């Protein structure tokens, strides 16, 4: 199964993509994570992306489409992938079609996580991740079971994103409404758009996603 998770910053895309990866064996493809890796590694792409990301703007289509085109054709993606943070505008969606069509790969569903914009600042400013395995947490909504210890790998090191600040958030949300929201009619016209209530609690969102995808419940 090949999916896109769509929603503004803080909607819960990464959280649900991590869960689908764990429960269903799909591969999470997060362009945000790939770009942050490039920034930490100090590659040429990372150098170009760093300031743009800090400003809450979109990195150029050329860079992002190039990264996705290379990653999505790796053998592990054949078991199914979840795109998280891509496409982010109609040009990227069209580029994705051009990548997938000749390979005979179809998108099974595009899941919109419907959220209330006013709640999102709290989601992103409270967000942090395990520095070792990348598992996502939140200061109040999703704490590790044991304070300061990652549930998944036991690491005690965590990190926060440079762009998850209240000052940068309005620019990111504006980019979403201007650039990314037009993907909703784009995918609705293709008959693949599904919607879930992204304001529900994390487990309930997971149940709704499974339901719209026609997946049977896991334990
Ligand atoms: P996105 O990838 O869409 O930007 P994340 O999945 O990283 O969003 O979620 C943003 C923050 O909100 C994280 O700290 C996460 O733990 C938390 N979160 C995710 N889903 C929910 C939810 N349904 N209710 C409350 N908090 C959530
Ligand atoms: P969030 O889920 O919180 O919106 P992401 O991790 O998806 O954050 O993206 C962080 C930043 O990385 C974006 O604000 C943007 O600068 C850049 N980025 C990620 N994916 C894309 C993309 N598909 N196109 C352009 N820029 C991107
Ligand atoms: Zn961890």
PDB file of N, CA, C and O and ligand atoms in Angstrom, residues 7-17 28 84-85 88 113 120 122-129 136-139 141-143 161 164 172 197-203 205, ligand 1:
ATOM      1  N   UNK A   7      -1.321  17.320   5.720  1.00  0.00           N
ATOM      2  CA  UNK A   7      -1.838  18.155   6.810  1.00  0.00           C
ATOM      3  C   UNK A   7      -0.799  19.191   7.158  1.00  0.00           C
ATOM      4  O   UNK A   7       0.385  19.032   6.834  1.00  0.00           O
ATOM      5  N   UNK A   8      -1.219  20.272   7.834  1.00  0.00           N
ATOM      6  CA  UNK A   8      -0.280  21.341   8.190  1.00  0.00           C
ATOM      7  C   UNK A   8       0.763  20.885   9.197  1.00  0.00           C
ATOM      8  O   UNK A   8       0.634  19.795   9.772  1.00  0.00           O
ATOM      9  N   UNK A   9       1.795  21.714   9.448  1.00  0.00           N
ATOM     10  CA  UNK A   9       2.797  21.378  10.445  1.00  0.00           C
ATOM     11  C   UNK A   9       2.144  21.103  11.791  1.00  0.00           C
ATOM     12  O   UNK A   9       1.307  21.894  12.248  1.00  0.00           O
ATOM     13  N   UNK A  10       2.475  19.985  12.397  1.00  0.00           N
ATOM     14  CA  UNK A  10       1.918  19.636  13.704  1.00  0.00           C
ATOM     15  C   UNK A  10       0.638  18.817  13.617  1.00  0.00           C
ATOM     16  O   UNK A  10       0.068  18.440  14.637  1.00  0.00           O
ATOM     17  N   UNK A  11       0.170  18.507  12.417  1.00  0.00           N
ATOM     18  CA  UNK A  11      -1.096  17.769  12.262  1.00  0.00           C
ATOM     19  C   UNK A  11      -1.008  16.349  12.814  1.00  0.00           C
ATOM     20  O   UNK A  11      -2.020  15.751  13.154  1.00  0.00           O
ATOM     21  N   UNK A  12       0.210  15.806  12.857  1.00  0.00           N
ATOM     22  CA  UNK A  12       0.377  14.433  13.353  1.00  0.00           C
ATOM     23  C   UNK A  12       0.825  13.459  12.274  1.00  0.00           C
ATOM     24  O   UNK A  12       0.772  12.241  12.465  1.00  0.00           O
ATOM     25  N   UNK A  13       1.330  13.979  11.164  1.00  0.00           N
ATOM     26  CA  UNK A  13       1.754  13.122  10.043  1.00  0.00           C
ATOM     27  C   UNK A  13       2.883  12.182  10.465  1.00  0.00           C
ATOM     28  O   UNK A  13       2.835  10.977  10.221  1.00  0.00           O
ATOM     29  N   UNK A  14       3.909  12.748  11.074  1.00  0.00           N
ATOM     30  CA  UNK A  14       5.070  11.933  11.467  1.00  0.00           C
ATOM     31  C   UNK A  14       4.691  10.880  12.494  1.00  0.00           C
ATOM     32  O   UNK A  14       5.133   9.725  12.410  1.00  0.00           O
ATOM     33  N   UNK A  15       3.849  11.269  13.444  1.00  0.00           N
ATOM     34  CA  UNK A  15       3.417  10.343  14.495  1.00  0.00           C
ATOM     35  C   UNK A  15       2.700   9.145  13.878  1.00  0.00           C
ATOM     36  O   UNK A  15       2.977   7.983  14.225  1.00  0.00           O
ATOM     37  N   UNK A  16       1.798   9.414  12.964  1.00  0.00           N
ATOM     38  CA  UNK A  16       1.024   8.325  12.360  1.00  0.00           C
ATOM     39  C   UNK A  16       1.860   7.532  11.351  1.00  0.00           C
ATOM     40  O   UNK A  16       1.687   6.323  11.212  1.00  0.00           O
ATOM     41  N   UNK A  17       2.794   8.215  10.676  1.00  0.00           N
ATOM     42  CA  UNK A  17       3.660   7.500   9.728  1.00  0.00           C
ATOM     43  C   UNK A  17       4.565   6.519  10.489  1.00  0.00           C
ATOM     44  O   UNK A  17       4.760   5.375  10.066  1.00  0.00           O
ATOM     45  N   UNK A  28       8.423   4.799   5.990  1.00  0.00           N
ATOM     46  CA  UNK A  28       8.128   6.227   6.131  1.00  0.00           C
ATOM     47  C   UNK A  28       9.132   7.045   5.333  1.00  0.00           C
ATOM     48  O   UNK A  28      10.339   6.931   5.548  1.00  0.00           O
ATOM     49  N   UNK A  84       5.445  11.528   3.884  1.00  0.00           N
ATOM     50  CA  UNK A  84       5.137  12.410   5.011  1.00  0.00           C
ATOM     51  C   UNK A  84       5.856  13.729   4.743  1.00  0.00           C
ATOM     52  O   UNK A  84       7.067  13.795   4.821  1.00  0.00           O
ATOM     53  N   UNK A  85       5.090  14.748   4.350  1.00  0.00           N
ATOM     54  CA  UNK A  85       5.711  16.049   4.057  1.00  0.00           C
ATOM     55  C   UNK A  85       6.003  16.260   2.579  1.00  0.00           C
ATOM     56  O   UNK A  85       6.605  17.265   2.206  1.00  0.00           O
ATOM     57  N   UNK A  88       4.287  18.915  -1.445  1.00  0.00           N
ATOM     58  CA  UNK A  88       3.880  20.092  -0.701  1.00  0.00           C
ATOM     59  C   UNK A  88       3.333  21.177  -1.600  1.00  0.00           C
ATOM     60  O   UNK A  88       2.956  22.242  -1.117  1.00  0.00           O
ATOM     61  N   UNK A 113      -5.260  14.915   7.312  1.00  0.00           N
ATOM     62  CA  UNK A 113      -5.477  14.991   8.748  1.00  0.00           C
ATOM     63  C   UNK A 113      -6.061  16.372   9.013  1.00  0.00           C
ATOM     64  O   UNK A 113      -5.352  17.382   8.934  1.00  0.00           O
ATOM     65  N   UNK A 120      -2.263  24.216  16.623  1.00  0.00           N
ATOM     66  CA  UNK A 120      -1.037  23.651  16.063  1.00  0.00           C
ATOM     67  C   UNK A 120       0.244  24.224  16.665  1.00  0.00           C
ATOM     68  O   UNK A 120       1.260  23.538  16.728  1.00  0.00           O
ATOM     69  N   UNK A 122       0.867  24.844  19.682  1.00  0.00           N
ATOM     70  CA  UNK A 122       1.178  24.031  20.856  1.00  0.00           C
ATOM     71  C   UNK A 122       1.766  22.680  20.445  1.00  0.00           C
ATOM     72  O   UNK A 122       2.699  22.177  21.073  1.00  0.00           O
ATOM     73  N   UNK A 123       1.249  22.124  19.376  1.00  0.00           N
ATOM     74  CA  UNK A 123       1.785  20.833  18.901  1.00  0.00           C
ATOM     75  C   UNK A 123       3.267  20.970  18.527  1.00  0.00           C
ATOM     76  O   UNK A 123       4.083  20.140  18.915  1.00  0.00           O
ATOM     77  N   UNK A 124       3.599  22.020  17.768  1.00  0.00           N
ATOM     78  CA  UNK A 124       4.997  22.089  17.296  1.00  0.00           C
ATOM     79  C   UNK A 124       5.961  22.609  18.375  1.00  0.00           C
ATOM     80  O   UNK A 124       7.086  22.138  18.449  1.00  0.00           O
ATOM     81  N   UNK A 125       5.488  23.539  19.219  1.00  0.00           N
ATOM     82  CA  UNK A 125       6.430  24.039  20.228  1.00  0.00           C
ATOM     83  C   UNK A 125       6.670  23.005  21.333  1.00  0.00           C
ATOM     84  O   UNK A 125       7.691  23.050  22.005  1.00  0.00           O
ATOM     85  N   UNK A 126       5.747  22.040  21.499  1.00  0.00           N
ATOM     86  CA  UNK A 126       5.946  20.998  22.507  1.00  0.00           C
ATOM     87  C   UNK A 126       6.601  19.745  21.951  1.00  0.00           C
ATOM     88  O   UNK A 126       6.817  18.771  22.671  1.00  0.00           O
ATOM     89  N   UNK A 127       6.928  19.774  20.666  1.00  0.00           N
ATOM     90  CA  UNK A 127       7.448  18.560  20.009  1.00  0.00           C
ATOM     91  C   UNK A 127       8.928  18.330  20.285  1.00  0.00           C
ATOM     92  O   UNK A 127       9.732  19.256  20.270  1.00  0.00           O
ATOM     93  N   UNK A 128       9.312  17.091  20.516  1.00  0.00           N
ATOM     94  CA  UNK A 128      10.739  16.717  20.554  1.00  0.00           C
ATOM     95  C   UNK A 128      10.868  15.262  20.124  1.00  0.00           C
ATOM     96  O   UNK A 128       9.861  14.544  20.071  1.00  0.00           O
ATOM     97  N   UNK A 129      12.069  14.848  19.782  1.00  0.00           N
ATOM     98  CA  UNK A 129      12.256  13.476  19.291  1.00  0.00           C
ATOM     99  C   UNK A 129      13.473  12.838  19.961  1.00  0.00           C
ATOM    100  O   UNK A 129      14.376  13.537  20.438  1.00  0.00           O
ATOM    101  N   UNK A 136       9.000  10.217  17.994  1.00  0.00           N
ATOM    102  CA  UNK A 136       8.479  11.541  18.325  1.00  0.00           C
ATOM    103  C   UNK A 136       7.747  11.571  19.653  1.00  0.00           C
ATOM    104  O   UNK A 136       7.051  10.610  20.011  1.00  0.00           O
ATOM    105  N   UNK A 137       7.901  12.682  20.376  1.00  0.00           N
ATOM    106  CA  UNK A 137       7.217  12.885  21.664  1.00  0.00           C
ATOM    107  C   UNK A 137       6.658  14.295  21.722  1.00  0.00           C
ATOM    108  O   UNK A 137       6.927  15.132  20.846  1.00  0.00           O
ATOM    109  N   UNK A 138       5.889  14.557  22.804  1.00  0.00           N
ATOM    110  CA  UNK A 138       5.363  15.909  23.056  1.00  0.00           C
ATOM    111  C   UNK A 138       5.416  16.173  24.558  1.00  0.00           C
ATOM    112  O   UNK A 138       5.183  15.257  25.345  1.00  0.00           O
ATOM    113  N   UNK A 139       5.717  17.430  24.906  1.00  0.00           N
ATOM    114  CA  UNK A 139       5.867  17.783  26.324  1.00  0.00           C
ATOM    115  C   UNK A 139       4.669  17.369  27.174  1.00  0.00           C
ATOM    116  O   UNK A 139       4.829  16.981  28.322  1.00  0.00           O
ATOM    117  N   UNK A 141       1.389  15.936  25.436  1.00  0.00           N
ATOM    118  CA  UNK A 141       0.466  14.988  24.787  1.00  0.00           C
ATOM    119  C   UNK A 141       1.024  13.585  24.618  1.00  0.00           C
ATOM    120  O   UNK A 141       0.282  12.638  24.447  1.00  0.00           O
ATOM    121  N   UNK A 142       2.339  13.462  24.581  1.00  0.00           N
ATOM    122  CA  UNK A 142       2.916  12.130  24.331  1.00  0.00           C
ATOM    123  C   UNK A 142       4.268  12.050  25.037  1.00  0.00           C
ATOM    124  O   UNK A 142       5.317  12.247  24.431  1.00  0.00           O
ATOM    125  N   UNK A 143       4.208  11.781  26.321  1.00  0.00           N
ATOM    126  CA  UNK A 143       5.444  11.711  27.101  1.00  0.00           C
ATOM    127  C   UNK A 143       5.956  10.281  27.075  1.00  0.00           C
ATOM    128  O   UNK A 143       5.157   9.338  26.985  1.00  0.00           O
ATOM    129  N   UNK A 161      13.618  20.609  17.049  1.00  0.00           N
ATOM    130  CA  UNK A 161      13.931  21.168  15.735  1.00  0.00           C
ATOM    131  C   UNK A 161      14.140  22.673  15.816  1.00  0.00           C
ATOM    132  O   UNK A 161      13.452  23.362  16.551  1.00  0.00           O
ATOM    133  N   UNK A 164      10.912  24.656  15.068  1.00  0.00           N
ATOM    134  CA  UNK A 164       9.711  24.483  15.890  1.00  0.00           C
ATOM    135  C   UNK A 164       9.590  25.577  16.942  1.00  0.00           C
ATOM    136  O   UNK A 164       9.489  25.317  18.137  1.00  0.00           O
ATOM    137  N   UNK A 172       5.163  29.000   8.381  1.00  0.00           N
ATOM    138  CA  UNK A 172       4.966  27.610   7.937  1.00  0.00           C
ATOM    139  C   UNK A 172       3.496  27.340   7.656  1.00  0.00           C
ATOM    140  O   UNK A 172       3.157  26.666   6.674  1.00  0.00           O
ATOM    141  N   UNK A 197     -10.077  12.854  11.483  1.00  0.00           N
ATOM    142  CA  UNK A 197     -10.088  13.937  12.460  1.00  0.00           C
ATOM    143  C   UNK A 197      -8.746  13.975  13.186  1.00  0.00           C
ATOM    144  O   UNK A 197      -8.512  13.197  14.109  1.00  0.00           O
ATOM    145  N   UNK A 198      -7.899  14.898  12.776  1.00  0.00           N
ATOM    146  CA  UNK A 198      -6.559  15.001  13.364  1.00  0.00           C
ATOM    147  C   UNK A 198      -6.551  15.616  14.749  1.00  0.00           C
ATOM    148  O   UNK A 198      -5.516  15.650  15.410  1.00  0.00           O
ATOM    149  N   UNK A 199      -7.720  16.103  15.216  1.00  0.00           N
ATOM    150  CA  UNK A 199      -7.797  16.686  16.562  1.00  0.00           C
ATOM    151  C   UNK A 199      -8.078  15.630  17.624  1.00  0.00           C
ATOM    152  O   UNK A 199      -7.974  15.905  18.815  1.00  0.00           O
ATOM    153  N   UNK A 200      -8.465  14.449  17.193  1.00  0.00           N
ATOM    154  CA  UNK A 200      -8.735  13.384  18.159  1.00  0.00           C
ATOM    155  C   UNK A 200      -7.422  12.949  18.809  1.00  0.00           C
ATOM    156  O   UNK A 200      -6.345  13.344  18.360  1.00  0.00           O
ATOM    157  N   UNK A 201      -7.517  12.121  19.861  1.00  0.00           N
ATOM    158  CA  UNK A 201      -6.255  11.704  20.470  1.00  0.00           C
ATOM    159  C   UNK A 201      -5.533  10.698  19.568  1.00  0.00           C
ATOM    160  O   UNK A 201      -6.126  10.121  18.656  1.00  0.00           O
ATOM    161  N   UNK A 202      -4.247  10.549  19.809  1.00  0.00           N
ATOM    162  CA  UNK A 202      -3.375   9.847  18.868  1.00  0.00           C
ATOM    163  C   UNK A 202      -3.911   8.453  18.487  1.00  0.00           C
ATOM    164  O   UNK A 202      -3.951   8.109  17.303  1.00  0.00           O
ATOM    165  N   UNK A 203      -4.362   7.673  19.472  1.00  0.00           N
ATOM    166  CA  UNK A 203      -4.846   6.319  19.169  1.00  0.00           C
ATOM    167  C   UNK A 203      -6.126   6.335  18.348  1.00  0.00           C
ATOM    168  O   UNK A 203      -6.343   5.455  17.508  1.00  0.00           O
ATOM    169  N   UNK A 205      -6.937   8.733  16.196  1.00  0.00           N
ATOM    170  CA  UNK A 205      -6.546   9.101  14.827  1.00  0.00           C
ATOM    171  C   UNK A 205      -6.048   7.839  14.106  1.00  0.00           C
ATOM    172  O   UNK A 205      -6.409   7.585  12.950  1.00  0.00           O
TER     173      UNK A 205
HETATM  174  P1  LIG B   1       3.681  16.601  11.742  1.00  0.00           P
HETATM  175  O1  LIG B   1       4.593  15.500  11.282  1.00  0.00           O
HETATM  176  O2  LIG B   1       2.370  16.607  11.020  1.00  0.00           O
HETATM  177  O3  LIG B   1       4.323  17.947  11.724  1.00  0.00           O
HETATM  178  P2  LIG B   1       3.912  15.318  14.388  1.00  0.00           P
HETATM  179  O4  LIG B   1       3.430  13.940  14.141  1.00  0.00           O
HETATM  180  O5  LIG B   1       5.366  15.525  14.568  1.00  0.00           O
HETATM  181  O6  LIG B   1       3.307  16.319  13.276  1.00  0.00           O
HETATM  182  O7  LIG B   1       3.132  15.862  15.676  1.00  0.00           O
HETATM  183  C1  LIG B   1       3.419  17.152  16.228  1.00  0.00           C
HETATM  184  C2  LIG B   1       3.444  17.047  17.749  1.00  0.00           C
HETATM  185  O8  LIG B   1       2.112  16.795  18.240  1.00  0.00           O
HETATM  186  C3  LIG B   1       4.304  15.894  18.281  1.00  0.00           C
HETATM  187  O9  LIG B   1       4.941  16.353  19.473  1.00  0.00           O
HETATM  188  C4  LIG B   1       3.304  14.775  18.568  1.00  0.00           C
HETATM  189  O10 LIG B   1       3.739  13.971  19.676  1.00  0.00           O
HETATM  190  C5  LIG B   1       2.046  15.535  18.918  1.00  0.00           C
HETATM  191  N1  LIG B   1       0.817  14.882  18.394  1.00  0.00           N
HETATM  192  C6  LIG B   1       0.687  14.162  17.255  1.00  0.00           C
HETATM  193  N2  LIG B   1      -0.591  13.742  17.080  1.00  0.00           N
HETATM  194  C7  LIG B   1      -1.288  14.227  18.130  1.00  0.00           C
HETATM  195  C8  LIG B   1      -2.678  14.139  18.523  1.00  0.00           C
HETATM  196  N3  LIG B   1      -3.567  13.479  17.780  1.00  0.00           N
HETATM  197  N4  LIG B   1      -3.035  14.764  19.675  1.00  0.00           N
HETATM  198  C9  LIG B   1      -2.130  15.437  20.428  1.00  0.00           C
HETATM  199  N5  LIG B   1      -0.816  15.565  20.107  1.00  0.00           N
HETATM  200  C10 LIG B   1      -0.396  14.961  18.972  1.00  0.00           C
END
